[in-house]
Amino acid sequence: MDLSDDDLISSFVSDAQFYQAQGLYDQTLSCYIQCLEFSKNRWGEEHPAVVTSLNNLASFYYSQGRNGLAEYFYVKSLELTRRLWVAEHLDVATSLNNLASFYYSQGRYSEVEPLYIEVLVIRRKLLAAEHLDVATSLKNLAYLYCFKSKYSEAETLYIEALAIKSKLLGKEHPDVATSLNKLAEIYCYQAKYSEAEPLYIEALKIRCNLLGEEHPDVANSLNNLATLYCSQGKYNEAETLYAQALALKCKLLGEKHRDVATIFNNLATLYRYQGRYREARLLFTQVLALRRKLLGEEHRDVAVSLNNLAALSYSQGMYREAELFIIQAGSIIKKLLGEEHIDFATHLNNRAEICRFQGKYQQAEQFFMQALAHKRKLLGEVHPDVANILNNLAVVYYSQGKFSEAEPLFIQALAIIRQLLGEEHPDFATSLNNLAFFYYSQGRYSEAEPLFIQALDILERRLGTNHPHTFSVHYNLADLHDSLNSEQ
């Protein structure tokens, strides 16, 4: 029995997929090329089957890391699609989306955005307003905006995508759980913790009901909720959830997996917050080695690990080591993400901290001001990162004797932390301590003492009496009492 043209095409593609699954890449490529040549000979150079073959070749080359050839065929596929159909056609949207996804994987974000926007415009016009493909385009564009730190734009798109998916798929669906999770993530970036928590909990509930309790997505939800609790200073709750997520990921994926490295990194960060520096360093070092092995030297996750080790070294007073980690991380961030990304603003803050310790106050002030401008632009005026930089800048002013400039910054930082995290968070206690120490240094003992006492009470309850931060505040209060006694 003779095979139809469609059967021949399907045969070429099936054979190619079989060979690729077996790791027989020369045979895979041969099948895809034969399919392209057959399509051209049968229907001519400009036919939908040729578009499909070009796209298949592009995907194959991308899977092999041959990105130049992948781009060539993705672009050829798009050009042919535009010639075959009017500009506003669903197949044009598909080709645009394929090319955009390729550019995204290459970090070419400025080229991605206009393509994703065009895809969304086409799908909105040609499909129903509430269509899953529209929701997918909203999600893709939101994900890009999130990566570029455009959080308010991403939030709007994720909310719309969630509404579409909830209506079309029902509220008990894995895709709805994913959308809830993404929206919660955006809220966390903006420090909207009270809005994020119910979404994370709902996503976890859906995933447990649909997928069972031993599924990678359940582990992801546990990790996300733990990170939220960590940000809120709920360290015991966070540690319990991290342990559950880690055990589940190790069981399902093995210990040498990127997702496992992420949870180890998060747990190490929790240990640093708790003053458990030895445990934190061990995990951070393991994570850095694993990420370098899995992802290569120049990857954002590697930069994150270097920054974490820098922060830990700084906390332990190992300033020269911290500086080396910061410089390595900054080089990666600048190359991969550019100077307008939020990670680069964090890098500037870290550089400033090192300069401050070294007594290079003018350089520190310059770095802090740049970091503050970036963070305010990307995160708004009311965010923990903004409060942190305001505090750091105040310390620089204080160190230079610019007391009238330092005091309002200490007060602003305290107000932001109170508004976002409440008066029981360890970061609020740290801000109280900073302002109290400023008052103490000015001889304003009556203003300093109640702030030291309040800070000490919070830290003893939240972090324990043996935490370095607790000890520091206790020492400051004792020193204040000595000063008061000497004046009597």
Short mmCIF file of C-alpha atoms in Angstrom, two decimals:
data_model
loop_
_atom_site.label_atom_id
_atom_site.label_comp_id
_atom_site.label_asym_id
_atom_site.label_seq_id
_atom_site.Cartn_x
_atom_site.Cartn_y
_atom_site.Cartn_z
CA MET A 1 0.00 0.00 0.00
CA ASP A 2 1.37 3.38 -1.02
CA LEU A 3 1.89 5.96 1.71
CA SER A 4 0.16 9.30 1.38
CA ASP A 5 2.20 12.51 1.46
CA ASP A 6 1.04 13.18 5.02
CA ASP A 7 2.04 9.66 6.05
CA LEU A 8 5.51 10.16 4.58
CA ILE A 9 5.93 13.43 6.47
CA SER A 10 4.79 11.75 9.69
CA SER A 11 7.18 8.87 9.04
CA PHE A 12 10.18 11.21 8.66
CA VAL A 13 9.30 13.05 11.87
CA SER A 14 8.61 9.87 13.85
CA ASP A 15 11.92 8.36 12.75
CA ALA A 16 13.75 11.57 13.68
CA GLN A 17 12.17 11.61 17.12
CA PHE A 18 13.05 7.95 17.64
CA TYR A 19 16.70 8.47 16.65
CA GLN A 20 16.97 11.57 18.83
CA ALA A 21 15.63 9.68 21.84
CA GLN A 22 18.33 7.05 21.23
CA GLY A 23 21.05 9.70 21.02
CA LEU A 24 21.62 8.97 17.30
CA TYR A 25 21.88 12.60 16.27
CA ASP A 26 23.35 12.16 12.78
CA GLN A 27 20.41 9.96 11.81
CA THR A 28 18.03 12.47 13.46
CA LEU A 29 19.39 15.31 11.38
CA SER A 30 19.27 13.20 8.22
CA CYS A 31 15.55 12.49 8.75
CA TYR A 32 14.69 16.15 9.33
CA ILE A 33 16.65 17.22 6.22
CA GLN A 34 14.97 14.52 4.10
CA CYS A 35 11.61 15.75 5.38
CA LEU A 36 12.45 19.33 4.40
CA GLU A 37 13.64 18.31 0.92
CA PHE A 38 10.59 16.10 0.35
CA SER A 39 8.26 18.96 1.35
CA LYS A 40 9.99 21.40 -0.98
CA ASN A 41 9.97 18.95 -3.90
CA ARG A 42 6.34 17.98 -3.35
CA TRP A 43 4.77 21.39 -2.67
CA GLY A 44 7.39 23.97 -3.56
CA GLU A 45 9.54 26.30 -1.45
CA GLU A 46 6.59 28.12 0.14
CA HIS A 47 4.21 25.71 1.85
CA PRO A 48 3.07 25.11 5.48
CA ALA A 49 4.86 21.75 5.49
CA VAL A 50 8.13 23.58 4.75
CA VAL A 51 7.45 25.86 7.73
CA THR A 52 7.05 22.81 9.96
CA SER A 53 10.27 21.27 8.68
CA LEU A 54 12.21 24.49 9.22
CA ASN A 55 10.89 24.71 12.76
CA ASN A 56 11.78 21.06 13.45
CA LEU A 57 15.35 21.68 12.27
CA ALA A 58 15.57 24.80 14.44
CA SER A 59 14.40 22.88 17.51
CA PHE A 60 16.87 20.08 16.83
CA TYR A 61 19.83 22.43 16.44
CA TYR A 62 18.80 24.27 19.62
CA SER A 63 18.70 20.97 21.54
CA GLN A 64 22.28 20.35 20.35
CA GLY A 65 23.48 23.77 21.46
CA ARG A 66 24.11 24.84 17.86
CA ASN A 67 22.45 28.16 18.42
CA GLY A 68 23.58 29.91 15.25
CA LEU A 69 21.87 27.31 13.08
CA ALA A 70 18.86 27.21 15.40
CA GLU A 71 18.34 30.95 15.02
CA TYR A 72 18.79 30.76 11.24
CA PHE A 73 16.00 28.19 10.88
CA TYR A 74 13.67 29.88 13.40
CA VAL A 75 14.03 33.14 11.46
CA LYS A 76 13.51 31.38 8.10
CA SER A 77 10.39 29.70 9.49
CA LEU A 78 9.00 33.05 10.64
CA GLU A 79 9.81 34.79 7.35
CA LEU A 80 8.08 32.06 5.35
CA THR A 81 5.07 32.09 7.67
CA ARG A 82 4.67 35.84 7.20
CA ARG A 83 4.75 35.38 3.40
CA LEU A 84 2.23 32.56 3.42
CA TRP A 85 -0.36 34.25 5.62
CA VAL A 86 -1.47 37.71 6.48
CA ALA A 87 0.40 39.30 9.35
CA GLU A 88 -2.36 38.58 11.85
CA HIS A 89 -2.57 34.81 11.58
CA LEU A 90 -2.29 32.22 14.35
CA ASP A 91 0.57 30.42 12.60
CA VAL A 92 2.47 33.72 12.49
CA ALA A 93 1.91 34.00 16.25
CA THR A 94 3.29 30.48 16.74
CA SER A 95 6.46 31.24 14.73
CA LEU A 96 6.93 34.52 16.58
CA ASN A 97 6.55 32.72 19.88
CA ASN A 98 9.12 30.07 18.91
CA LEU A 99 11.70 32.71 17.98
CA ALA A 100 10.96 34.73 21.12
CA SER A 101 11.41 31.67 23.33
CA PHE A 102 14.75 30.97 21.64
CA TYR A 103 15.92 34.55 22.21
CA TYR A 104 14.82 34.32 25.84
CA SER A 105 16.90 31.19 26.35
CA GLN A 106 19.89 33.12 24.98
CA GLY A 107 19.37 36.08 27.30
CA ARG A 108 18.51 38.41 24.41
CA TYR A 109 15.68 40.03 26.34
CA SER A 110 15.41 43.26 24.36
CA GLU A 111 14.59 41.18 21.27
CA VAL A 112 12.09 39.00 23.15
CA GLU A 113 9.68 41.69 24.34
CA PRO A 114 8.42 43.01 20.98
CA LEU A 115 7.89 39.45 19.74
CA TYR A 116 5.89 38.38 22.79
CA ILE A 117 3.82 41.57 22.54
CA GLU A 118 3.05 40.89 18.87
CA VAL A 119 2.02 37.33 19.70
CA LEU A 120 -0.34 38.60 22.39
CA VAL A 121 -1.87 41.21 20.06
CA ILE A 122 -2.52 38.60 17.34
CA ARG A 123 -4.03 36.06 19.72
CA ARG A 124 -6.25 38.64 21.41
CA LYS A 125 -7.60 39.73 18.02
CA LEU A 126 -8.13 36.30 16.48
CA LEU A 127 -9.17 34.24 19.49
CA ALA A 128 -11.78 34.71 22.16
CA ALA A 129 -10.74 37.15 24.85
CA GLU A 130 -10.78 34.25 27.30
CA HIS A 131 -8.71 31.63 25.51
CA LEU A 132 -5.92 29.47 26.90
CA ASP A 133 -3.47 30.62 24.21
CA VAL A 134 -4.13 34.21 25.25
CA ALA A 135 -3.45 33.21 28.86
CA THR A 136 -0.19 31.56 27.76
CA SER A 137 0.93 34.73 25.99
CA LEU A 138 0.05 36.81 29.05
CA LYS A 139 2.09 34.42 31.18
CA ASN A 140 5.10 34.52 28.84
CA LEU A 141 5.17 38.31 28.76
CA ALA A 142 4.64 38.50 32.53
CA TYR A 143 7.54 36.11 33.09
CA LEU A 144 9.78 38.31 30.96
CA TYR A 145 8.70 41.44 32.86
CA CYS A 146 9.35 39.69 36.15
CA PHE A 147 12.85 38.76 35.02
CA LYS A 148 13.44 42.38 33.98
CA SER A 149 12.19 43.52 37.42
CA LYS A 150 9.07 45.19 35.94
CA TYR A 151 6.93 43.81 38.73
CA SER A 152 3.83 45.98 38.45
CA GLU A 153 3.50 45.17 34.73
CA ALA A 154 4.03 41.46 35.44
CA GLU A 155 1.44 41.51 38.23
CA THR A 156 -1.26 42.90 35.92
CA LEU A 157 -0.60 40.23 33.29
CA TYR A 158 -0.46 37.34 35.78
CA ILE A 159 -3.79 38.42 37.32
CA GLU A 160 -5.44 38.37 33.89
CA ALA A 161 -3.90 35.00 32.99
CA LEU A 162 -5.05 33.52 36.30
CA ALA A 163 -8.61 34.74 35.75
CA ILE A 164 -8.75 33.14 32.28
CA LYS A 165 -7.32 29.81 33.44
CA SER A 166 -9.59 29.66 36.50
CA LYS A 167 -12.66 30.23 34.33
CA LEU A 168 -11.72 27.79 31.57
CA LEU A 169 -10.06 25.02 33.56
CA GLY A 170 -11.73 25.31 36.94
CA LYS A 171 -10.01 26.30 40.15
CA GLU A 172 -8.74 22.75 40.86
CA HIS A 173 -6.28 22.44 37.98
CA PRO A 174 -2.43 22.19 37.91
CA ASP A 175 -2.13 25.20 35.57
CA VAL A 176 -4.21 27.28 37.97
CA ALA A 177 -1.88 26.27 40.81
CA THR A 178 1.09 27.35 38.70
CA SER A 179 -0.53 30.72 38.00
CA LEU A 180 -1.32 31.22 41.70
CA ASN A 181 2.29 30.44 42.48
CA LYS A 182 3.62 32.93 39.93
CA LEU A 183 1.36 35.72 41.14
CA ALA A 184 2.41 35.04 44.73
CA GLU A 185 6.04 35.24 43.63
CA ILE A 186 5.42 38.69 42.16
CA TYR A 187 3.81 39.80 45.42
CA CYS A 188 6.87 38.58 47.33
CA TYR A 189 9.22 40.57 45.07
CA GLN A 190 7.15 43.63 45.95
CA ALA A 191 7.09 42.72 49.67
CA LYS A 192 3.31 42.18 49.56
CA TYR A 193 3.64 39.21 51.88
CA SER A 194 0.08 39.18 53.22
CA GLU A 195 -1.20 38.92 49.64
CA ALA A 196 1.30 36.22 48.68
CA GLU A 197 0.70 33.79 51.56
CA PRO A 198 -2.91 32.71 50.75
CA LEU A 199 -1.96 32.18 47.10
CA TYR A 200 1.00 29.95 48.00
CA ILE A 201 -1.17 27.98 50.43
CA GLU A 202 -3.92 27.54 47.82
CA ALA A 203 -1.39 26.39 45.20
CA LEU A 204 0.03 23.85 47.66
CA LYS A 205 -3.44 22.56 48.49
CA ILE A 206 -4.36 22.13 44.79
CA ARG A 207 -1.13 20.32 44.01
CA CYS A 208 -1.45 17.94 46.96
CA ASN A 209 -5.04 17.10 45.98
CA LEU A 210 -4.29 16.57 42.28
CA LEU A 211 -0.75 15.22 42.24
CA GLY A 212 -0.33 13.54 45.59
CA GLU A 213 2.08 14.59 48.30
CA GLU A 214 5.17 13.11 46.61
CA HIS A 215 5.47 15.22 43.48
CA PRO A 216 8.13 17.78 42.41
CA ASP A 217 5.50 20.54 42.17
CA VAL A 218 4.46 19.91 45.76
CA ALA A 219 8.11 20.29 46.78
CA ASN A 220 8.23 23.57 44.84
CA SER A 221 5.20 24.86 46.72
CA LEU A 222 6.72 23.88 50.06
CA ASN A 223 9.93 25.69 49.12
CA ASN A 224 8.06 28.82 48.03
CA LEU A 225 6.01 28.98 51.22
CA ALA A 226 9.16 28.43 53.28
CA THR A 227 10.90 31.33 51.51
CA LEU A 228 7.93 33.58 52.26
CA TYR A 229 8.05 32.64 55.95
CA CYS A 230 11.80 33.24 55.97
CA SER A 231 11.22 36.76 54.59
CA GLN A 232 8.70 37.35 57.37
CA GLY A 233 11.12 36.20 60.05
CA LYS A 234 9.13 33.02 60.77
CA TYR A 235 12.30 30.95 60.83
CA ASN A 236 11.04 27.82 62.60
CA GLU A 237 8.12 27.44 60.20
CA ALA A 238 10.44 28.07 57.25
CA GLU A 239 13.00 25.48 58.34
CA THR A 240 10.33 22.80 58.72
CA LEU A 241 9.02 23.41 55.19
CA TYR A 242 12.52 23.59 53.66
CA ALA A 243 13.35 20.22 55.24
CA GLN A 244 10.19 18.68 53.75
CA ALA A 245 10.88 20.17 50.31
CA LEU A 246 14.51 19.06 50.37
CA ALA A 247 13.71 15.48 51.37
CA LEU A 248 11.11 15.26 48.63
CA LYS A 249 13.34 16.71 45.89
CA CYS A 250 16.27 14.46 46.84
CA LYS A 251 14.00 11.41 46.75
CA LEU A 252 12.47 12.31 43.37
CA LEU A 253 15.42 13.90 41.54
CA GLY A 254 18.58 12.85 43.36
CA GLU A 255 21.01 15.10 45.24
CA LYS A 256 22.85 16.41 42.13
CA HIS A 257 19.93 18.33 40.63
CA ARG A 258 19.52 22.07 40.08
CA ASP A 259 16.28 22.18 42.08
CA VAL A 260 18.00 20.51 45.02
CA ALA A 261 20.76 23.14 44.85
CA THR A 262 18.11 25.87 45.03
CA ILE A 263 16.56 24.48 48.22
CA PHE A 264 19.98 23.92 49.81
CA ASN A 265 20.75 27.55 48.98
CA ASN A 266 17.53 28.74 50.59
CA LEU A 267 18.18 26.66 53.70
CA ALA A 268 21.71 28.08 53.94
CA THR A 269 20.26 31.60 53.74
CA LEU A 270 17.94 30.74 56.63
CA TYR A 271 20.92 29.50 58.65
CA ARG A 272 22.72 32.80 57.98
CA TYR A 273 19.73 34.76 59.24
CA GLN A 274 19.73 32.60 62.37
CA GLY A 275 23.45 33.15 62.95
CA ARG A 276 24.26 29.50 62.23
CA TYR A 277 27.25 30.54 60.13
CA ARG A 278 29.17 27.26 60.11
CA GLU A 279 26.17 25.33 58.76
CA ALA A 280 25.43 28.12 56.26
CA ARG A 281 28.98 28.17 54.87
CA LEU A 282 29.03 24.42 54.37
CA LEU A 283 25.79 24.51 52.38
CA PHE A 284 26.62 27.67 50.39
CA THR A 285 29.98 26.15 49.34
CA GLN A 286 28.33 22.89 48.27
CA VAL A 287 25.69 24.78 46.29
CA LEU A 288 28.29 26.91 44.48
CA ALA A 289 30.25 23.81 43.44
CA LEU A 290 27.10 22.04 42.25
CA ARG A 291 25.86 25.04 40.28
CA ARG A 292 29.22 25.51 38.59
CA LYS A 293 29.18 21.84 37.60
CA LEU A 294 25.59 21.89 36.33
CA LEU A 295 25.35 25.38 34.83
CA GLY A 296 28.89 26.55 34.06
CA GLU A 297 30.81 29.51 35.45
CA GLU A 298 28.74 32.30 33.89
CA HIS A 299 25.19 31.77 35.09
CA ARG A 300 22.88 33.89 37.21
CA ASP A 301 22.55 31.14 39.84
CA VAL A 302 26.33 31.03 40.18
CA ALA A 303 26.36 34.79 40.75
CA VAL A 304 23.66 34.36 43.42
CA SER A 305 25.80 31.77 45.20
CA LEU A 306 28.84 34.04 45.11
CA ASN A 307 26.79 36.90 46.54
CA ASN A 308 25.48 34.67 49.30
CA LEU A 309 28.99 33.63 50.26
CA ALA A 310 29.99 37.29 50.21
CA ALA A 311 27.14 38.20 52.58
CA LEU A 312 28.07 35.36 54.91
CA SER A 313 31.75 36.32 54.89
CA TYR A 314 30.79 39.91 55.65
CA SER A 315 28.64 38.77 58.59
CA GLN A 316 31.64 36.87 59.94
CA GLY A 317 33.99 39.84 59.53
CA MET A 318 35.90 38.20 56.66
CA TYR A 319 35.87 41.36 54.55
CA ARG A 320 38.65 40.61 52.07
CA GLU A 321 37.07 37.27 51.19
CA ALA A 322 33.67 38.96 50.88
CA GLU A 323 35.10 41.52 48.46
CA LEU A 324 36.53 38.81 46.18
CA PHE A 325 33.17 37.01 46.04
CA ILE A 326 31.35 40.29 45.29
CA ILE A 327 33.70 41.19 42.43
CA GLN A 328 33.25 37.75 40.83
CA ALA A 329 29.47 37.95 41.16
CA GLY A 330 29.34 41.49 39.77
CA SER A 331 31.26 40.51 36.67
CA ILE A 332 28.75 37.74 35.89
CA ILE A 333 25.70 39.91 36.63
CA LYS A 334 26.89 42.81 34.48
CA LYS A 335 27.65 40.53 31.54
CA LEU A 336 24.41 38.50 31.71
CA LEU A 337 21.81 40.99 32.94
CA GLY A 338 23.18 44.48 32.42
CA GLU A 339 23.31 47.44 34.77
CA GLU A 340 19.54 48.08 34.91
CA HIS A 341 18.69 44.75 36.52
CA ILE A 342 17.80 44.45 40.19
CA ASP A 343 20.63 41.97 40.76
CA PHE A 344 23.10 44.65 39.70
CA ALA A 345 21.55 47.08 42.21
CA THR A 346 22.13 44.45 44.91
CA HIS A 347 25.71 44.12 43.69
CA LEU A 348 26.22 47.89 44.04
CA ASN A 349 24.94 47.73 47.61
CA ASN A 350 27.35 44.91 48.40
CA ARG A 351 30.29 46.82 46.91
CA ALA A 352 29.33 49.84 48.98
CA GLU A 353 29.28 47.78 52.18
CA ILE A 354 32.85 46.65 51.58
CA CYS A 355 33.96 50.23 50.84
CA ARG A 356 32.29 51.38 54.07
CA PHE A 357 34.18 48.84 56.12
CA GLN A 358 37.43 49.89 54.45
CA GLY A 359 36.76 53.51 55.39
CA LYS A 360 36.28 54.55 51.76
CA TYR A 361 33.20 56.57 52.62
CA GLN A 362 32.93 58.65 49.47
CA GLN A 363 33.02 55.53 47.27
CA ALA A 364 30.58 53.79 49.59
CA GLU A 365 28.19 56.76 49.43
CA GLN A 366 28.37 56.79 45.64
CA PHE A 367 27.62 53.05 45.37
CA PHE A 368 24.78 53.28 47.91
CA MET A 369 23.18 56.21 46.07
CA GLN A 370 23.30 54.31 42.76
CA ALA A 371 21.86 51.19 44.38
CA LEU A 372 19.11 53.23 46.06
CA ALA A 373 18.09 54.89 42.80
CA HIS A 374 17.92 51.50 41.03
CA LYS A 375 15.93 49.84 43.81
CA ARG A 376 13.44 52.70 44.08
CA LYS A 377 12.91 52.65 40.33
CA LEU A 378 12.35 48.90 40.22
CA LEU A 379 10.66 48.23 43.57
CA GLY A 380 9.11 51.52 44.63
CA GLU A 381 9.72 53.61 47.74
CA VAL A 382 8.35 51.09 50.26
CA HIS A 383 10.36 47.86 50.08
CA PRO A 384 12.74 46.05 52.49
CA ASP A 385 15.64 46.44 50.05
CA VAL A 386 15.08 50.20 49.96
CA ALA A 387 15.00 50.30 53.76
CA ASN A 388 18.24 48.32 53.91
CA ILE A 389 20.06 50.76 51.64
CA LEU A 390 18.67 53.78 53.49
CA ASN A 391 20.05 52.30 56.68
CA ASN A 392 23.43 51.60 55.10
CA LEU A 393 23.64 55.11 53.68
CA ALA A 394 22.74 56.52 57.10
CA VAL A 395 25.65 54.59 58.62
CA VAL A 396 28.00 56.11 56.03
CA TYR A 397 26.78 59.61 56.87
CA TYR A 398 27.15 58.87 60.58
CA SER A 399 30.70 57.61 60.05
CA GLN A 400 31.55 60.92 58.34
CA GLY A 401 29.98 62.99 61.11
CA LYS A 402 27.04 64.03 58.90
CA PHE A 403 24.57 63.50 61.72
CA SER A 404 21.77 65.71 60.38
CA GLU A 405 21.76 63.69 57.15
CA ALA A 406 21.98 60.31 58.90
CA GLU A 407 19.08 60.63 61.35
CA PRO A 408 16.19 61.02 58.84
CA LEU A 409 17.46 58.01 56.89
CA PHE A 410 17.53 55.82 60.02
CA ILE A 411 13.96 56.94 60.75
CA GLN A 412 12.77 56.31 57.17
CA ALA A 413 14.26 52.82 57.18
CA LEU A 414 12.57 52.00 60.48
CA ALA A 415 9.20 53.26 59.21
CA ILE A 416 9.39 51.12 56.05
CA ILE A 417 10.27 47.96 57.97
CA ARG A 418 7.47 48.61 60.48
CA GLN A 419 4.96 49.07 57.64
CA LEU A 420 6.02 45.99 55.69
CA LEU A 421 7.14 43.46 58.28
CA GLY A 422 5.58 44.58 61.52
CA GLU A 423 7.11 45.17 64.95
CA GLU A 424 7.97 41.53 65.67
CA HIS A 425 10.38 40.98 62.78
CA PRO A 426 14.13 40.70 63.46
CA ASP A 427 14.80 43.34 60.79
CA PHE A 428 12.61 45.77 62.73
CA ALA A 429 14.72 45.06 65.82
CA THR A 430 17.88 45.73 63.78
CA SER A 431 16.48 49.09 62.63
CA LEU A 432 15.54 49.96 66.21
CA ASN A 433 19.08 49.13 67.29
CA ASN A 434 20.58 51.31 64.56
CA LEU A 435 18.49 54.32 65.48
CA ALA A 436 19.10 53.73 69.17
CA PHE A 437 22.85 53.56 68.65
CA PHE A 438 22.70 56.82 66.72
CA TYR A 439 20.86 58.49 69.61
CA TYR A 440 23.30 56.98 72.12
CA SER A 441 26.29 58.32 70.21
CA GLN A 442 24.69 61.76 70.32
CA GLY A 443 24.25 61.56 74.09
CA ARG A 444 20.48 61.29 73.69
CA TYR A 445 20.25 58.48 76.23
CA SER A 446 16.57 58.85 77.11
CA GLU A 447 15.66 58.34 73.43
CA ALA A 448 18.11 55.47 72.92
CA GLU A 449 17.30 53.31 75.94
CA PRO A 450 13.68 52.31 75.15
CA LEU A 451 14.68 51.47 71.56
CA PHE A 452 17.53 49.23 72.72
CA ILE A 453 15.18 47.51 75.20
CA GLN A 454 12.50 46.95 72.54
CA ALA A 455 15.06 45.60 70.05
CA LEU A 456 16.58 43.25 72.63
CA ASP A 457 13.16 41.89 73.59
CA ILE A 458 12.30 41.11 69.97
CA LEU A 459 15.62 39.44 69.20
CA GLU A 460 15.68 37.33 72.35
CA ARG A 461 12.22 35.98 71.49
CA ARG A 462 12.73 35.58 67.75
CA LEU A 463 16.41 34.60 67.43
CA GLY A 464 17.41 33.53 70.93
CA THR A 465 19.93 34.89 73.42
CA ASN A 466 22.96 33.37 71.67
CA HIS A 467 22.43 34.97 68.27
CA PRO A 468 25.15 37.50 67.26
CA HIS A 469 22.52 40.22 66.67
CA THR A 470 21.01 39.64 70.11
CA PHE A 471 24.44 39.78 71.72
CA SER A 472 25.27 43.02 69.88
CA VAL A 473 22.13 44.78 71.12
CA HIS A 474 22.67 43.46 74.64
CA TYR A 475 26.19 44.89 74.58
CA ASN A 476 24.93 48.26 73.32
CA LEU A 477 22.31 48.46 76.08
CA ALA A 478 24.87 47.51 78.74
CA ASP A 479 27.23 50.16 77.40
CA LEU A 480 24.43 52.74 77.59
CA HIS A 481 23.70 51.80 81.21
CA ASP A 482 27.40 52.16 82.05
CA SER A 483 27.35 55.66 80.53
CA LEU A 484 24.25 56.56 82.54
CA ASN A 485 25.80 55.27 85.77
CA SER A 486 29.02 57.20 85.19
CA GLU A 487 27.04 60.43 84.91
CA GLN A 488 25.25 59.93 88.22
#
